[in-house]
Amino acid sequence: TQLLEQSPQFLSIQEGENLTVYCNSSSVFSSLQWYRQEPGEGPVLLVTVVTGGEVKKLKRLTFQFGDARKDSSLHITAAQPGDTGLYLCAGLLPGTYKYIFGTGTRLKVLA
Amino acid sequence: DVKVTQSSRYLVKRTGEKVFLECVQDMDHENMFWYRQDPGLGLRLIYFSYDVKMKEKGDIPEGYSVSREKKERFSLILESASTNQTSMYLCASNTGTPFTDTQYFGPGTRLTVL
């Protein structure tokens, strides 16, 4: 079974701090997505990265896909309480419709 | 806006009962998915369907079955509920566009089996 390991599992930081979440696997993916999930809701897509080495920015969030397409990172600059939530990465297995989800990082940003 | 709805937000059932979880999407999506979400394990794929009456097993299909008689509706069935099936169940759909497709999720059904 393919695995996507996320680290850290939990993160509690003060407003204004920076943070990085990592998503690692031994498997190669066609693409990798990051989702954010808030309590009582389903995950919502933040970004999709497709090309090895690709970097995408979404306001204060920066996403990177590893050169070998096996890992990814999410960096948040100057975190705000509104960034609080569960962050999930999901890799698309080549030649399939199947997504493998990471174990999740629960972020809490304190005002 | 894409909308994926699930029949119940919370459900409490007894061991041995047959349980039906319904999911409906309104965007004419080809693919539909059922996942379960447990703390520390992320989302695990139970089944997915790429067309009406077509289905494929995911990573953890044991104890579950599915039905897709209409394109917009995908049902998850627990034939005989057990306590280890207590979990959050999430339905999702997408168009099937390669590589960049967005999965749209419903709000989830939190199932408790007593």
Tab-separated table of C-alpha atoms in Angstrom:
chain	number	residue	atom	x	y	z
A	1	THR	CA	0.000	0.000	0.000
A	2	GLN	CA	1.355	3.373	-0.997
A	3	LEU	CA	1.807	5.841	1.822
A	4	LEU	CA	2.060	9.584	1.995
A	5	GLU	CA	3.599	10.683	5.267
A	6	GLN	CA	2.966	14.201	6.449
A	7	SER	CA	4.954	16.037	9.074
A	8	PRO	CA	4.430	17.440	11.525
A	9	GLN	CA	1.188	15.805	12.583
A	10	PHE	CA	0.254	18.725	14.827
A	11	LEU	CA	1.424	22.331	14.834
A	12	SER	CA	0.430	25.152	17.154
A	13	ILE	CA	1.976	28.538	16.421
A	14	GLN	CA	1.458	32.222	17.125
A	15	GLU	CA	-0.009	34.587	14.569
A	16	GLY	CA	2.697	36.024	12.331
A	17	GLU	CA	5.020	33.012	12.447
A	18	ASN	CA	6.107	31.035	9.403
A	19	LEU	CA	5.709	27.289	9.025
A	20	THR	CA	6.371	24.444	6.615
A	21	VAL	CA	4.459	21.206	6.242
A	22	TYR	CA	6.041	18.244	4.472
A	23	CYS	CA	4.500	15.436	2.451
A	24	ASN	CA	6.788	12.501	1.605
A	25	SER	CA	6.463	9.210	-0.220
A	26	SER	CA	8.539	6.555	-1.934
A	27	SER	CA	6.030	6.533	-4.794
A	28	VAL	CA	6.000	8.751	-7.875
A	29	PHE	CA	2.827	10.691	-8.528
A	30	SER	CA	1.367	12.199	-11.698
A	31	SER	CA	0.323	15.225	-9.707
A	32	LEU	CA	-0.026	16.298	-6.127
A	33	GLN	CA	-2.756	18.305	-4.496
A	34	TRP	CA	-3.089	20.133	-1.211
A	35	TYR	CA	-6.433	20.436	0.549
A	36	ARG	CA	-7.582	22.242	3.676
A	37	GLN	CA	-10.367	20.854	5.799
A	38	GLU	CA	-12.258	22.757	8.476
A	39	PRO	CA	-14.301	21.106	11.243
A	40	GLY	CA	-17.586	19.657	10.011
A	41	GLU	CA	-16.699	20.144	6.371
A	42	GLY	CA	-15.109	18.157	3.575
A	43	PRO	CA	-11.628	19.005	2.276
A	44	VAL	CA	-11.354	21.919	-0.162
A	45	LEU	CA	-8.670	22.043	-2.848
A	46	LEU	CA	-5.961	24.680	-2.445
A	47	VAL	CA	-3.610	23.833	-5.302
A	48	THR	CA	-2.504	21.180	-7.792
A	49	VAL	CA	1.150	20.784	-8.827
A	50	VAL	CA	2.019	18.644	-11.826
A	51	THR	CA	5.619	19.183	-12.904
A	52	GLY	CA	8.650	18.077	-10.901
A	53	GLY	CA	10.219	21.133	-9.239
A	54	GLU	CA	7.100	23.223	-9.744
A	55	VAL	CA	6.443	26.051	-7.303
A	56	LYS	CA	3.043	27.678	-6.936
A	57	LYS	CA	2.079	30.614	-4.769
A	58	LEU	CA	-1.350	31.364	-3.398
A	59	LYS	CA	-1.121	34.635	-1.443
A	60	ARG	CA	0.879	33.679	1.692
A	61	LEU	CA	0.998	29.976	0.797
A	62	THR	CA	3.836	28.517	-1.281
A	63	PHE	CA	3.635	24.969	-2.617
A	64	GLN	CA	6.513	22.986	-4.082
A	65	PHE	CA	6.558	19.629	-5.865
A	66	GLY	CA	9.779	17.676	-5.521
A	67	ASP	CA	11.989	17.175	-8.555
A	68	ALA	CA	11.311	13.425	-8.539
A	69	ARG	CA	7.558	13.964	-7.998
A	70	LYS	CA	7.629	11.952	-4.766
A	71	ASP	CA	7.325	14.730	-2.213
A	72	SER	CA	5.909	18.182	-1.648
A	73	SER	CA	5.950	21.015	0.831
A	74	LEU	CA	3.576	23.756	1.884
A	75	HIS	CA	5.042	26.923	3.370
A	76	ILE	CA	2.856	29.532	5.054
A	77	THR	CA	4.263	32.997	5.649
A	78	ALA	CA	2.946	35.158	8.477
A	79	ALA	CA	0.280	32.681	9.556
A	80	GLN	CA	-3.128	34.011	10.565
A	81	PRO	CA	-5.873	32.454	12.711
A	82	GLY	CA	-7.883	31.913	9.512
A	83	ASP	CA	-5.214	29.429	8.386
A	84	THR	CA	-6.260	27.070	11.183
A	85	GLY	CA	-7.382	23.699	9.863
A	86	LEU	CA	-6.357	20.244	8.757
A	87	TYR	CA	-4.012	20.242	5.765
A	88	LEU	CA	-3.973	17.174	3.550
A	89	CYS	CA	-1.776	16.305	0.612
A	90	ALA	CA	-3.010	13.879	-2.047
A	91	GLY	CA	-0.985	12.217	-4.781
A	92	LEU	CA	-2.469	10.907	-8.015
A	93	LEU	CA	-1.167	7.462	-8.899
A	94	PRO	CA	0.087	7.348	-12.509
A	95	GLY	CA	-2.359	5.898	-15.021
A	96	THR	CA	-5.230	5.790	-12.531
A	97	TYR	CA	-8.033	7.878	-11.087
A	98	LYS	CA	-6.818	6.972	-7.604
A	99	TYR	CA	-5.583	9.525	-5.086
A	100	ILE	CA	-3.498	8.580	-2.087
A	101	PHE	CA	-4.040	10.968	0.811
A	102	GLY	CA	-1.490	11.960	3.379
A	103	THR	CA	-1.945	11.448	7.093
A	104	GLY	CA	-2.761	15.137	7.646
A	105	THR	CA	-1.281	18.086	9.534
A	106	ARG	CA	-3.515	19.816	12.038
A	107	LEU	CA	-2.540	23.482	12.272
A	108	LYS	CA	-3.694	25.893	14.943
A	109	VAL	CA	-2.744	29.547	14.698
A	110	LEU	CA	-3.203	31.492	17.917
A	111	ALA	CA	-4.107	35.182	17.861
B	1	ASP	CA	-20.916	26.068	-7.576
B	2	VAL	CA	-20.336	22.351	-7.485
B	3	LYS	CA	-22.348	20.743	-4.796
B	4	VAL	CA	-21.878	17.321	-3.273
B	5	THR	CA	-24.467	16.416	-0.682
B	6	GLN	CA	-24.557	13.500	1.713
B	7	SER	CA	-27.783	12.152	3.131
B	8	SER	CA	-26.900	12.448	6.813
B	9	ARG	CA	-24.369	14.451	8.833
B	10	TYR	CA	-24.606	12.114	11.825
B	11	LEU	CA	-25.758	8.521	12.050
B	12	VAL	CA	-25.884	6.061	14.941
B	13	LYS	CA	-26.426	2.385	14.169
B	14	ARG	CA	-26.201	-0.913	16.012
B	15	THR	CA	-23.819	-3.764	15.271
B	16	GLY	CA	-25.197	-6.003	12.547
B	17	GLU	CA	-27.482	-3.416	10.968
B	18	LYS	CA	-27.387	-2.722	7.252
B	19	VAL	CA	-26.422	0.908	6.672
B	20	PHE	CA	-26.913	3.030	3.563
B	21	LEU	CA	-24.968	6.246	2.977
B	22	GLU	CA	-26.123	8.309	0.031
B	23	CYS	CA	-24.181	10.869	-1.973
B	24	VAL	CA	-25.482	13.133	-4.730
B	25	GLN	CA	-23.522	15.512	-6.966
B	26	ASP	CA	-25.056	18.126	-9.251
B	27	MET	CA	-22.233	18.744	-11.770
B	28	ASP	CA	-22.555	15.762	-14.076
B	29	HIS	CA	-19.210	14.403	-12.890
B	30	GLU	CA	-17.999	11.089	-14.258
B	31	ASN	CA	-16.120	9.898	-11.171
B	32	MET	CA	-17.361	9.466	-7.662
B	33	PHE	CA	-15.453	8.279	-4.601
B	34	TRP	CA	-16.127	7.041	-1.084
B	35	TYR	CA	-13.455	7.563	1.574
B	36	ARG	CA	-13.293	7.038	5.291
B	37	GLN	CA	-11.337	9.429	7.464
B	38	ASP	CA	-9.760	8.399	10.748
B	39	PRO	CA	-7.382	10.433	12.925
B	40	GLY	CA	-3.738	9.892	12.013
B	41	LEU	CA	-4.644	7.814	8.950
B	42	GLY	CA	-5.827	10.513	6.555
B	43	LEU	CA	-8.439	9.588	3.972
B	44	ARG	CA	-8.546	6.017	2.766
B	45	LEU	CA	-10.327	5.052	-0.428
B	46	ILE	CA	-13.099	2.486	-0.043
B	47	TYR	CA	-14.540	2.402	-3.560
B	48	PHE	CA	-14.741	4.573	-6.591
B	49	SER	CA	-16.930	4.634	-9.664
B	50	TYR	CA	-15.938	5.977	-13.086
B	51	ASP	CA	-19.329	5.531	-14.744
B	52	VAL	CA	-22.858	4.379	-14.063
B	53	LYS	CA	-22.849	0.775	-12.839
B	54	MET	CA	-19.019	0.741	-12.955
B	55	LYS	CA	-16.977	0.473	-9.775
B	56	GLU	CA	-13.527	-0.390	-8.569
B	57	LYS	CA	-12.293	-1.395	-5.149
B	58	GLY	CA	-10.113	1.018	-3.292
B	59	ASP	CA	-7.688	0.231	-0.497
B	60	ILE	CA	-10.190	-0.887	2.153
B	61	PRO	CA	-13.312	-2.372	0.488
B	62	GLU	CA	-13.879	-5.194	2.989
B	63	GLY	CA	-17.263	-4.928	4.679
B	64	TYR	CA	-18.551	-2.386	2.161
B	65	SER	CA	-20.346	-2.406	-1.153
B	66	VAL	CA	-21.469	0.375	-3.463
B	67	SER	CA	-24.169	1.140	-5.974
B	68	ARG	CA	-24.260	3.644	-8.820
B	69	GLU	CA	-27.514	3.313	-10.743
B	70	LYS	CA	-27.611	6.970	-11.810
B	71	LYS	CA	-24.727	9.245	-12.723
B	72	GLU	CA	-25.407	11.739	-9.948
B	73	ARG	CA	-25.855	9.268	-7.104
B	74	PHE	CA	-23.317	6.968	-5.420
B	75	SER	CA	-24.352	4.880	-2.439
B	76	LEU	CA	-22.135	3.194	0.123
B	77	ILE	CA	-23.574	0.144	1.855
B	78	LEU	CA	-22.350	-1.451	5.059
B	79	GLU	CA	-23.787	-4.943	4.797
B	80	SER	CA	-23.499	-5.696	8.525
B	81	ALA	CA	-22.163	-2.770	10.493
B	82	SER	CA	-19.389	-3.405	12.981
B	83	THR	CA	-17.844	-1.160	15.635
B	84	ASN	CA	-14.608	-0.834	13.647
B	85	GLN	CA	-16.611	0.907	10.935
B	86	THR	CA	-17.239	3.855	13.241
B	87	SER	CA	-15.693	6.703	11.274
B	88	MET	CA	-16.205	9.828	9.198
B	89	TYR	CA	-17.299	8.943	5.669
B	90	LEU	CA	-16.608	11.387	2.869
B	91	CYS	CA	-17.982	11.306	-0.654
B	92	ALA	CA	-16.251	13.114	-3.523
B	93	SER	CA	-16.681	13.600	-7.243
B	94	ASN	CA	-14.616	14.890	-10.167
B	95	THR	CA	-14.742	15.092	-13.945
B	96	GLY	CA	-11.925	12.613	-14.593
B	97	THR	CA	-9.700	15.159	-16.365
B	98	PRO	CA	-6.156	13.775	-16.135
B	99	PHE	CA	-3.617	15.175	-13.658
B	100	THR	CA	-5.240	18.425	-12.612
B	101	ASP	CA	-8.736	17.427	-11.658
B	102	THR	CA	-10.293	18.803	-8.480
B	103	GLN	CA	-12.088	16.443	-6.159
B	104	TYR	CA	-15.182	18.068	-4.681
B	105	PHE	CA	-16.115	16.699	-1.316
B	106	GLY	CA	-19.365	16.492	0.570
B	107	PRO	CA	-19.552	17.580	4.237
B	108	GLY	CA	-19.176	14.036	5.518
B	109	THR	CA	-21.272	11.595	7.525
B	110	ARG	CA	-20.063	10.765	11.002
B	111	LEU	CA	-21.164	7.189	11.620
B	112	THR	CA	-21.141	5.620	15.057
B	113	VAL	CA	-21.729	1.891	15.341
B	114	LEU	CA	-22.678	0.736	18.848
